[in-house]
Short mmCIF file of N, CA and C in Angstrom, two decimals:
data_model
loop_
_atom_site.label_atom_id
_atom_site.label_comp_id
_atom_site.label_asym_id
_atom_site.label_seq_id
_atom_site.Cartn_x
_atom_site.Cartn_y
_atom_site.Cartn_z
N MET A 1 8.63 -15.29 14.79
CA MET A 1 7.52 -14.86 13.95
C MET A 1 7.81 -13.50 13.31
N ASN A 2 8.75 -12.74 13.86
CA ASN A 2 9.01 -11.40 13.35
C ASN A 2 9.89 -11.45 12.10
N ASN A 3 9.26 -11.81 11.00
CA ASN A 3 9.98 -12.00 9.75
C ASN A 3 9.59 -10.99 8.69
N TYR A 4 9.00 -9.88 9.08
CA TYR A 4 8.55 -8.89 8.12
C TYR A 4 9.51 -7.71 8.00
N GLY A 5 10.74 -7.87 8.40
CA GLY A 5 11.75 -6.85 8.16
C GLY A 5 11.64 -5.64 9.06
N THR A 6 11.91 -4.48 8.49
CA THR A 6 11.98 -3.24 9.27
C THR A 6 10.84 -2.30 8.90
N ILE A 7 10.17 -1.80 9.93
CA ILE A 7 9.12 -0.82 9.74
C ILE A 7 9.57 0.51 10.34
N LEU A 8 9.27 1.59 9.65
CA LEU A 8 9.52 2.94 10.16
C LEU A 8 8.16 3.54 10.49
N ILE A 9 7.98 3.90 11.76
CA ILE A 9 6.73 4.50 12.22
C ILE A 9 6.99 5.97 12.50
N VAL A 10 6.16 6.83 11.89
CA VAL A 10 6.34 8.27 12.06
C VAL A 10 5.04 8.85 12.63
N ASP A 11 5.11 9.33 13.89
CA ASP A 11 3.96 9.91 14.56
C ASP A 11 4.48 10.87 15.62
N ASP A 12 3.83 11.99 15.79
CA ASP A 12 4.29 12.99 16.75
C ASP A 12 3.89 12.67 18.19
N ASN A 13 3.06 11.66 18.40
CA ASN A 13 2.59 11.30 19.73
C ASN A 13 3.43 10.14 20.28
N PRO A 14 4.21 10.39 21.35
CA PRO A 14 5.06 9.33 21.91
C PRO A 14 4.26 8.11 22.40
N SER A 15 3.05 8.32 22.88
CA SER A 15 2.22 7.20 23.34
C SER A 15 1.84 6.29 22.18
N ILE A 16 1.55 6.89 21.04
CA ILE A 16 1.21 6.10 19.84
C ILE A 16 2.43 5.28 19.41
N LEU A 17 3.60 5.93 19.40
CA LEU A 17 4.82 5.22 19.02
C LEU A 17 5.08 4.03 19.93
N THR A 18 4.89 4.22 21.23
CA THR A 18 5.10 3.14 22.20
C THR A 18 4.09 2.02 21.99
N ALA A 19 2.83 2.37 21.82
CA ALA A 19 1.79 1.36 21.61
C ALA A 19 2.05 0.56 20.34
N LEU A 20 2.44 1.25 19.27
CA LEU A 20 2.72 0.54 18.02
C LEU A 20 3.95 -0.34 18.13
N ARG A 21 4.94 0.12 18.87
CA ARG A 21 6.15 -0.68 19.07
C ARG A 21 5.78 -2.01 19.76
N TYR A 22 4.96 -1.94 20.81
CA TYR A 22 4.53 -3.17 21.50
C TYR A 22 3.66 -4.04 20.60
N CYS A 23 2.76 -3.43 19.88
CA CYS A 23 1.83 -4.17 19.02
C CYS A 23 2.56 -4.92 17.90
N LEU A 24 3.60 -4.29 17.35
CA LEU A 24 4.26 -4.84 16.16
C LEU A 24 5.56 -5.59 16.47
N ASP A 25 5.89 -5.70 17.74
CA ASP A 25 7.17 -6.30 18.15
C ASP A 25 7.35 -7.73 17.67
N THR A 26 6.29 -8.51 17.62
CA THR A 26 6.43 -9.91 17.20
C THR A 26 6.29 -10.08 15.69
N THR A 27 5.95 -9.01 14.98
CA THR A 27 5.75 -9.09 13.54
C THR A 27 6.98 -8.62 12.77
N PHE A 28 7.62 -7.56 13.23
CA PHE A 28 8.76 -6.96 12.53
C PHE A 28 10.05 -7.23 13.29
N SER A 29 11.12 -7.49 12.54
CA SER A 29 12.41 -7.74 13.19
C SER A 29 13.02 -6.44 13.73
N ARG A 30 12.72 -5.32 13.08
CA ARG A 30 13.18 -4.01 13.58
C ARG A 30 12.05 -3.01 13.48
N ILE A 31 11.91 -2.19 14.52
CA ILE A 31 10.91 -1.13 14.54
C ILE A 31 11.64 0.17 14.82
N LEU A 32 11.63 1.05 13.83
CA LEU A 32 12.23 2.37 13.98
C LEU A 32 11.10 3.37 14.15
N THR A 33 11.29 4.35 15.04
CA THR A 33 10.25 5.34 15.27
C THR A 33 10.83 6.74 15.14
N LEU A 34 10.01 7.63 14.59
CA LEU A 34 10.36 9.05 14.49
C LEU A 34 9.17 9.87 14.97
N ASP A 35 9.47 10.96 15.70
CA ASP A 35 8.38 11.83 16.11
C ASP A 35 8.31 13.10 15.26
N LYS A 36 9.25 13.23 14.32
CA LYS A 36 9.26 14.38 13.40
C LYS A 36 9.40 13.87 11.97
N PRO A 37 8.49 14.25 11.09
CA PRO A 37 8.57 13.77 9.71
C PRO A 37 9.79 14.32 8.96
N GLU A 38 10.34 15.41 9.44
CA GLU A 38 11.51 15.99 8.77
C GLU A 38 12.70 15.03 8.75
N ASP A 39 12.69 14.02 9.61
CA ASP A 39 13.80 13.06 9.68
C ASP A 39 13.58 11.81 8.80
N ILE A 40 12.46 11.75 8.10
CA ILE A 40 12.12 10.55 7.33
C ILE A 40 13.18 10.24 6.27
N LEU A 41 13.48 11.19 5.40
CA LEU A 41 14.39 10.91 4.29
C LEU A 41 15.80 10.57 4.78
N LYS A 42 16.25 11.26 5.81
CA LYS A 42 17.57 10.96 6.37
C LYS A 42 17.61 9.53 6.92
N THR A 43 16.58 9.16 7.64
CA THR A 43 16.50 7.81 8.20
C THR A 43 16.43 6.77 7.09
N MET A 44 15.65 7.05 6.06
CA MET A 44 15.52 6.10 4.95
C MET A 44 16.83 5.97 4.17
N ALA A 45 17.64 7.01 4.17
CA ALA A 45 18.94 6.94 3.49
C ALA A 45 19.94 6.11 4.30
N GLN A 46 19.75 6.06 5.61
CA GLN A 46 20.70 5.37 6.48
C GLN A 46 20.29 3.94 6.83
N GLU A 47 19.01 3.62 6.67
CA GLU A 47 18.49 2.32 7.10
C GLU A 47 17.82 1.60 5.94
N SER A 48 17.78 0.29 6.03
CA SER A 48 17.04 -0.52 5.07
C SER A 48 15.64 -0.72 5.63
N ILE A 49 14.66 -0.08 5.00
CA ILE A 49 13.30 -0.07 5.52
C ILE A 49 12.39 -0.80 4.53
N ASP A 50 11.46 -1.60 5.07
CA ASP A 50 10.55 -2.36 4.24
C ASP A 50 9.16 -1.73 4.14
N LEU A 51 8.79 -0.91 5.13
CA LEU A 51 7.45 -0.34 5.18
C LEU A 51 7.47 0.90 6.05
N VAL A 52 6.69 1.92 5.65
CA VAL A 52 6.54 3.13 6.46
C VAL A 52 5.09 3.22 6.91
N LEU A 53 4.89 3.44 8.21
CA LEU A 53 3.58 3.71 8.78
C LEU A 53 3.60 5.19 9.17
N LEU A 54 2.81 5.99 8.46
CA LEU A 54 2.93 7.45 8.53
C LEU A 54 1.66 8.10 9.05
N ASP A 55 1.79 8.86 10.13
CA ASP A 55 0.67 9.65 10.65
C ASP A 55 0.33 10.73 9.63
N MET A 56 -0.89 11.22 9.67
CA MET A 56 -1.35 12.23 8.71
C MET A 56 -1.24 13.66 9.22
N ASN A 57 -1.14 13.83 10.54
CA ASN A 57 -1.13 15.18 11.12
C ASN A 57 -0.02 15.31 12.15
N PHE A 58 0.75 16.38 12.03
CA PHE A 58 1.89 16.57 12.93
C PHE A 58 1.84 17.90 13.68
N THR A 59 1.05 18.85 13.24
CA THR A 59 0.95 20.15 13.89
C THR A 59 -0.26 20.16 14.80
N LEU A 60 -0.06 20.59 16.03
CA LEU A 60 -1.14 20.63 17.02
C LEU A 60 -2.31 21.46 16.49
N GLY A 61 -3.49 20.90 16.57
CA GLY A 61 -4.69 21.61 16.13
C GLY A 61 -5.00 21.47 14.65
N VAL A 62 -4.10 20.89 13.89
CA VAL A 62 -4.35 20.69 12.45
C VAL A 62 -4.73 19.23 12.25
N ASN A 63 -5.87 19.01 11.60
CA ASN A 63 -6.31 17.63 11.42
C ASN A 63 -6.89 17.38 10.02
N ASN A 64 -6.36 18.08 9.02
CA ASN A 64 -6.88 17.90 7.66
C ASN A 64 -6.09 16.88 6.84
N GLY A 65 -4.99 16.36 7.38
CA GLY A 65 -4.23 15.33 6.70
C GLY A 65 -3.25 15.83 5.65
N GLN A 66 -3.20 17.13 5.42
CA GLN A 66 -2.34 17.66 4.36
C GLN A 66 -0.85 17.40 4.61
N GLU A 67 -0.45 17.44 5.88
CA GLU A 67 0.96 17.16 6.19
C GLU A 67 1.33 15.73 5.82
N GLY A 68 0.46 14.80 6.16
CA GLY A 68 0.71 13.40 5.82
C GLY A 68 0.78 13.19 4.32
N LEU A 69 -0.13 13.84 3.59
CA LEU A 69 -0.12 13.71 2.13
C LEU A 69 1.16 14.30 1.54
N LEU A 70 1.62 15.42 2.10
CA LEU A 70 2.88 16.02 1.65
C LEU A 70 4.04 15.06 1.88
N TRP A 71 4.11 14.46 3.06
CA TRP A 71 5.21 13.54 3.36
C TRP A 71 5.09 12.24 2.56
N LEU A 72 3.86 11.81 2.31
CA LEU A 72 3.65 10.64 1.45
C LEU A 72 4.23 10.91 0.06
N ARG A 73 3.89 12.06 -0.52
CA ARG A 73 4.41 12.40 -1.85
C ARG A 73 5.94 12.52 -1.84
N THR A 74 6.49 13.05 -0.77
CA THR A 74 7.95 13.18 -0.64
C THR A 74 8.61 11.81 -0.61
N ILE A 75 8.05 10.90 0.18
CA ILE A 75 8.60 9.54 0.25
C ILE A 75 8.50 8.87 -1.11
N ARG A 76 7.33 8.98 -1.76
CA ARG A 76 7.12 8.33 -3.06
C ARG A 76 8.08 8.91 -4.12
N LYS A 77 8.39 10.20 -4.01
CA LYS A 77 9.30 10.83 -4.97
C LYS A 77 10.71 10.26 -4.84
N HIS A 78 11.17 10.09 -3.62
CA HIS A 78 12.54 9.61 -3.38
C HIS A 78 12.65 8.09 -3.32
N HIS A 79 11.57 7.41 -2.96
CA HIS A 79 11.56 5.95 -2.83
C HIS A 79 10.24 5.43 -3.42
N PRO A 80 10.12 5.44 -4.75
CA PRO A 80 8.83 5.13 -5.39
C PRO A 80 8.28 3.73 -5.10
N GLN A 81 9.13 2.79 -4.76
CA GLN A 81 8.65 1.43 -4.50
C GLN A 81 8.32 1.18 -3.02
N MET A 82 8.60 2.17 -2.16
CA MET A 82 8.38 1.99 -0.72
C MET A 82 6.89 1.99 -0.39
N PRO A 83 6.39 0.91 0.22
CA PRO A 83 4.99 0.93 0.64
C PRO A 83 4.81 1.83 1.87
N VAL A 84 3.80 2.68 1.79
CA VAL A 84 3.49 3.61 2.89
C VAL A 84 2.03 3.39 3.28
N VAL A 85 1.81 3.15 4.57
CA VAL A 85 0.47 3.01 5.11
C VAL A 85 0.20 4.25 5.95
N LEU A 86 -0.94 4.90 5.67
CA LEU A 86 -1.30 6.13 6.38
C LEU A 86 -2.08 5.80 7.64
N LEU A 87 -1.88 6.64 8.66
CA LEU A 87 -2.49 6.44 9.98
C LEU A 87 -3.07 7.77 10.44
N THR A 88 -4.35 7.79 10.79
CA THR A 88 -4.94 9.04 11.26
C THR A 88 -6.11 8.81 12.19
N ALA A 89 -6.32 9.77 13.07
CA ALA A 89 -7.48 9.75 13.96
C ALA A 89 -8.65 10.51 13.34
N TYR A 90 -8.37 11.29 12.30
CA TYR A 90 -9.38 12.14 11.68
C TYR A 90 -9.65 11.65 10.26
N ALA A 91 -10.26 10.49 10.19
CA ALA A 91 -10.44 9.85 8.88
C ALA A 91 -11.77 10.23 8.27
N ASP A 92 -11.74 10.43 6.99
CA ASP A 92 -12.96 10.50 6.21
C ASP A 92 -12.65 9.88 4.85
N VAL A 93 -13.67 9.57 4.12
CA VAL A 93 -13.51 8.84 2.86
C VAL A 93 -12.67 9.64 1.87
N SER A 94 -12.90 10.95 1.78
CA SER A 94 -12.16 11.74 0.79
C SER A 94 -10.67 11.79 1.12
N LEU A 95 -10.32 11.84 2.41
CA LEU A 95 -8.91 11.82 2.79
C LEU A 95 -8.28 10.47 2.45
N ALA A 96 -8.99 9.41 2.71
CA ALA A 96 -8.48 8.07 2.37
C ALA A 96 -8.27 7.94 0.86
N VAL A 97 -9.22 8.41 0.09
CA VAL A 97 -9.11 8.34 -1.37
C VAL A 97 -7.92 9.17 -1.85
N ARG A 98 -7.75 10.39 -1.31
CA ARG A 98 -6.61 11.22 -1.70
C ARG A 98 -5.30 10.54 -1.35
N GLY A 99 -5.25 9.90 -0.19
CA GLY A 99 -4.04 9.19 0.20
C GLY A 99 -3.73 8.03 -0.72
N LEU A 100 -4.74 7.25 -1.06
CA LEU A 100 -4.54 6.11 -1.95
C LEU A 100 -4.16 6.57 -3.35
N LYS A 101 -4.77 7.66 -3.82
CA LYS A 101 -4.42 8.20 -5.14
C LYS A 101 -3.01 8.76 -5.16
N SER A 102 -2.53 9.19 -4.01
CA SER A 102 -1.17 9.72 -3.91
C SER A 102 -0.13 8.62 -3.74
N GLY A 103 -0.58 7.37 -3.69
CA GLY A 103 0.36 6.26 -3.65
C GLY A 103 0.42 5.48 -2.35
N ALA A 104 -0.45 5.79 -1.39
CA ALA A 104 -0.46 5.02 -0.14
C ALA A 104 -0.90 3.58 -0.44
N ALA A 105 -0.32 2.65 0.29
CA ALA A 105 -0.67 1.24 0.12
C ALA A 105 -1.96 0.90 0.87
N ASP A 106 -2.23 1.61 1.96
CA ASP A 106 -3.43 1.37 2.74
C ASP A 106 -3.63 2.54 3.69
N PHE A 107 -4.72 2.48 4.46
CA PHE A 107 -5.13 3.57 5.33
C PHE A 107 -5.67 2.96 6.60
N ILE A 108 -5.17 3.38 7.76
CA ILE A 108 -5.59 2.83 9.05
C ILE A 108 -6.08 3.97 9.94
N VAL A 109 -7.19 3.73 10.62
CA VAL A 109 -7.79 4.76 11.46
C VAL A 109 -7.48 4.48 12.93
N LYS A 110 -7.10 5.54 13.65
CA LYS A 110 -6.92 5.45 15.10
C LYS A 110 -8.29 5.65 15.75
N PRO A 111 -8.62 4.99 16.82
CA PRO A 111 -7.86 3.88 17.39
C PRO A 111 -8.02 2.64 16.52
N TRP A 112 -6.97 1.88 16.44
CA TRP A 112 -6.96 0.72 15.57
C TRP A 112 -7.20 -0.55 16.38
N ASP A 113 -7.59 -1.58 15.69
CA ASP A 113 -7.68 -2.92 16.25
C ASP A 113 -6.33 -3.58 15.98
N ASN A 114 -5.65 -4.05 17.01
CA ASN A 114 -4.30 -4.60 16.85
C ASN A 114 -4.23 -5.72 15.81
N THR A 115 -5.17 -6.64 15.87
CA THR A 115 -5.16 -7.76 14.93
C THR A 115 -5.33 -7.28 13.50
N GLU A 116 -6.25 -6.34 13.30
CA GLU A 116 -6.51 -5.80 11.97
C GLU A 116 -5.31 -4.99 11.46
N LEU A 117 -4.68 -4.24 12.34
CA LEU A 117 -3.49 -3.45 11.96
C LEU A 117 -2.38 -4.39 11.48
N VAL A 118 -2.09 -5.41 12.25
CA VAL A 118 -1.04 -6.36 11.88
C VAL A 118 -1.39 -7.04 10.56
N ARG A 119 -2.64 -7.46 10.39
CA ARG A 119 -3.07 -8.10 9.15
C ARG A 119 -2.87 -7.18 7.95
N LYS A 120 -3.27 -5.91 8.09
CA LYS A 120 -3.13 -4.98 6.97
C LYS A 120 -1.67 -4.76 6.61
N LEU A 121 -0.82 -4.59 7.61
CA LEU A 121 0.60 -4.35 7.34
C LEU A 121 1.24 -5.59 6.68
N LYS A 122 0.89 -6.78 7.17
CA LYS A 122 1.40 -8.01 6.55
C LYS A 122 0.92 -8.12 5.10
N ASP A 123 -0.36 -7.82 4.89
CA ASP A 123 -0.91 -7.89 3.53
C ASP A 123 -0.17 -6.97 2.58
N VAL A 124 0.12 -5.76 3.03
CA VAL A 124 0.84 -4.80 2.18
C VAL A 124 2.20 -5.37 1.80
N LEU A 125 2.92 -5.91 2.76
CA LEU A 125 4.24 -6.46 2.47
C LEU A 125 4.16 -7.74 1.64
N ASP A 126 3.17 -8.57 1.92
CA ASP A 126 3.01 -9.80 1.13
C ASP A 126 2.71 -9.46 -0.33
N MET A 127 1.93 -8.43 -0.57
CA MET A 127 1.61 -8.02 -1.94
C MET A 127 2.84 -7.49 -2.67
N GLN A 128 3.79 -6.91 -1.94
CA GLN A 128 5.01 -6.39 -2.56
C GLN A 128 5.81 -7.50 -3.21
N GLY A 129 5.80 -8.67 -2.58
CA GLY A 129 6.60 -9.77 -3.09
C GLY A 129 5.89 -10.63 -4.12
N GLU A 130 4.64 -10.32 -4.36
CA GLU A 130 3.85 -11.13 -5.28
C GLU A 130 4.21 -10.81 -6.72
N ILE A 131 4.60 -11.81 -7.46
CA ILE A 131 4.92 -11.64 -8.87
C ILE A 131 3.92 -12.43 -9.68
N VAL A 132 3.31 -11.77 -10.62
CA VAL A 132 2.30 -12.40 -11.47
C VAL A 132 2.97 -12.87 -12.74
N THR A 133 2.67 -14.11 -13.16
CA THR A 133 3.27 -14.63 -14.39
C THR A 133 2.61 -13.98 -15.60
N LEU A 134 3.29 -14.06 -16.73
CA LEU A 134 2.74 -13.52 -17.97
C LEU A 134 1.44 -14.22 -18.34
N ASP A 135 1.38 -15.53 -18.11
CA ASP A 135 0.15 -16.27 -18.41
C ASP A 135 -1.02 -15.76 -17.56
N GLU A 136 -0.76 -15.49 -16.27
CA GLU A 136 -1.81 -14.96 -15.40
C GLU A 136 -2.25 -13.57 -15.85
N MET A 137 -1.28 -12.75 -16.25
CA MET A 137 -1.61 -11.42 -16.74
C MET A 137 -2.46 -11.50 -18.01
N GLU A 138 -2.07 -12.40 -18.92
CA GLU A 138 -2.81 -12.57 -20.17
C GLU A 138 -4.22 -13.06 -19.89
N ALA A 139 -4.36 -14.04 -19.01
CA ALA A 139 -5.67 -14.58 -18.68
C ALA A 139 -6.56 -13.50 -18.08
N ASP A 140 -6.01 -12.70 -17.19
CA ASP A 140 -6.78 -11.62 -16.58
C ASP A 140 -7.21 -10.59 -17.63
N HIS A 141 -6.28 -10.27 -18.53
CA HIS A 141 -6.57 -9.30 -19.59
C HIS A 141 -7.67 -9.83 -20.52
N ILE A 142 -7.61 -11.09 -20.86
CA ILE A 142 -8.64 -11.70 -21.72
C ILE A 142 -9.99 -11.66 -21.02
N ARG A 143 -10.03 -12.04 -19.74
CA ARG A 143 -11.30 -12.03 -18.99
C ARG A 143 -11.90 -10.62 -18.96
N ARG A 144 -11.06 -9.62 -18.66
CA ARG A 144 -11.55 -8.25 -18.59
C ARG A 144 -12.04 -7.76 -19.95
N THR A 145 -11.35 -8.15 -21.02
CA THR A 145 -11.76 -7.74 -22.36
C THR A 145 -13.10 -8.39 -22.73
N ILE A 146 -13.25 -9.66 -22.43
CA ILE A 146 -14.52 -10.35 -22.71
C ILE A 146 -15.65 -9.72 -21.91
N ASP A 147 -15.39 -9.40 -20.63
CA ASP A 147 -16.40 -8.72 -19.81
C ASP A 147 -16.76 -7.37 -20.42
N HIS A 148 -15.74 -6.64 -20.85
CA HIS A 148 -15.95 -5.32 -21.46
C HIS A 148 -16.83 -5.44 -22.70
N CYS A 149 -16.68 -6.53 -23.42
CA CYS A 149 -17.46 -6.75 -24.65
C CYS A 149 -18.77 -7.50 -24.38
N HIS A 150 -19.11 -7.64 -23.11
CA HIS A 150 -20.35 -8.31 -22.70
C HIS A 150 -20.47 -9.70 -23.31
N GLY A 151 -19.35 -10.42 -23.36
CA GLY A 151 -19.36 -11.79 -23.84
C GLY A 151 -19.24 -11.96 -25.34
N ASN A 152 -19.19 -10.88 -26.08
CA ASN A 152 -19.08 -10.96 -27.54
C ASN A 152 -17.63 -11.31 -27.89
N LEU A 153 -17.41 -12.58 -28.20
CA LEU A 153 -16.04 -13.06 -28.44
C LEU A 153 -15.43 -12.50 -29.72
N SER A 154 -16.24 -12.27 -30.73
CA SER A 154 -15.71 -11.68 -31.97
C SER A 154 -15.17 -10.28 -31.69
N LYS A 155 -15.94 -9.49 -30.95
CA LYS A 155 -15.52 -8.14 -30.60
C LYS A 155 -14.28 -8.18 -29.69
N ALA A 156 -14.27 -9.10 -28.72
CA ALA A 156 -13.12 -9.24 -27.81
C ALA A 156 -11.87 -9.62 -28.59
N ALA A 157 -11.98 -10.56 -29.52
CA ALA A 157 -10.83 -10.96 -30.33
C ALA A 157 -10.30 -9.78 -31.13
N GLU A 158 -11.23 -9.00 -31.68
CA GLU A 158 -10.83 -7.82 -32.46
C GLU A 158 -10.07 -6.82 -31.58
N LEU A 159 -10.60 -6.55 -30.38
CA LEU A 159 -9.92 -5.62 -29.46
C LEU A 159 -8.55 -6.15 -29.03
N LEU A 160 -8.45 -7.46 -28.87
CA LEU A 160 -7.17 -8.06 -28.45
C LEU A 160 -6.18 -8.17 -29.60
N GLY A 161 -6.67 -8.00 -30.84
CA GLY A 161 -5.79 -8.08 -32.01
C GLY A 161 -5.42 -9.51 -32.37
N ILE A 162 -6.34 -10.43 -32.08
CA ILE A 162 -6.11 -11.84 -32.41
C ILE A 162 -7.36 -12.36 -33.14
N THR A 163 -7.22 -13.55 -33.74
CA THR A 163 -8.38 -14.15 -34.40
C THR A 163 -9.31 -14.74 -33.36
N ARG A 164 -10.53 -14.94 -33.78
CA ARG A 164 -11.51 -15.56 -32.90
C ARG A 164 -11.07 -16.96 -32.49
N GLN A 165 -10.48 -17.72 -33.43
CA GLN A 165 -10.01 -19.08 -33.14
C GLN A 165 -8.89 -19.04 -32.08
N THR A 166 -7.97 -18.08 -32.21
CA THR A 166 -6.90 -17.94 -31.23
C THR A 166 -7.49 -17.64 -29.86
N LEU A 167 -8.50 -16.76 -29.81
CA LEU A 167 -9.16 -16.44 -28.55
C LEU A 167 -9.81 -17.70 -27.95
N TYR A 168 -10.48 -18.49 -28.77
CA TYR A 168 -11.07 -19.75 -28.29
C TYR A 168 -10.00 -20.64 -27.67
N ASN A 169 -8.88 -20.77 -28.35
CA ASN A 169 -7.79 -21.61 -27.84
C ASN A 169 -7.26 -21.10 -26.51
N LYS A 170 -7.16 -19.78 -26.38
CA LYS A 170 -6.67 -19.20 -25.12
C LYS A 170 -7.69 -19.41 -24.00
N ILE A 171 -8.97 -19.30 -24.34
CA ILE A 171 -10.02 -19.50 -23.33
C ILE A 171 -9.99 -20.93 -22.81
N LYS A 172 -9.72 -21.89 -23.68
CA LYS A 172 -9.64 -23.30 -23.26
C LYS A 172 -8.57 -23.50 -22.20
N ARG A 173 -7.49 -22.71 -22.27
CA ARG A 173 -6.38 -22.84 -21.31
C ARG A 173 -6.64 -22.11 -20.00
N LEU A 174 -7.65 -21.26 -19.96
CA LEU A 174 -7.92 -20.48 -18.74
C LEU A 174 -8.37 -21.32 -17.60
#
């Protein structure tokens, strides 16, 4: 069942690393762990990694998530396509939003539910492999444009740069 490749888990708490290793053992073929974020880029240069699970706080007594956001931006700068899931015990909505805006694929709160954690990590990786066809992209764009125009097909056709008849024909294929 462990067909989801290699995960890199970065957390300063050895108990968390051990718990995650046991939890994810049947999902991932390889589980790499680091207790210091300073080793992330070196490890990523030496290993083929499919997903990073990154803690948000590494300094004792600091729980604002800034360290995790810094390391998230660092990973995204050097490996822009790498999915990173953030992990923290000190979650709030604004921190989650900042993480997602900085490029995180998802956000998990400690203590986590094992089933939910595995589902989220699988979902992130499954979405990486999803390729949308041009027809699907066009259909989605047409739907959003029509919604934006509150159903006014003449206005939607104008915004799309096509004739109303062409829009009708495309709608028939949706």
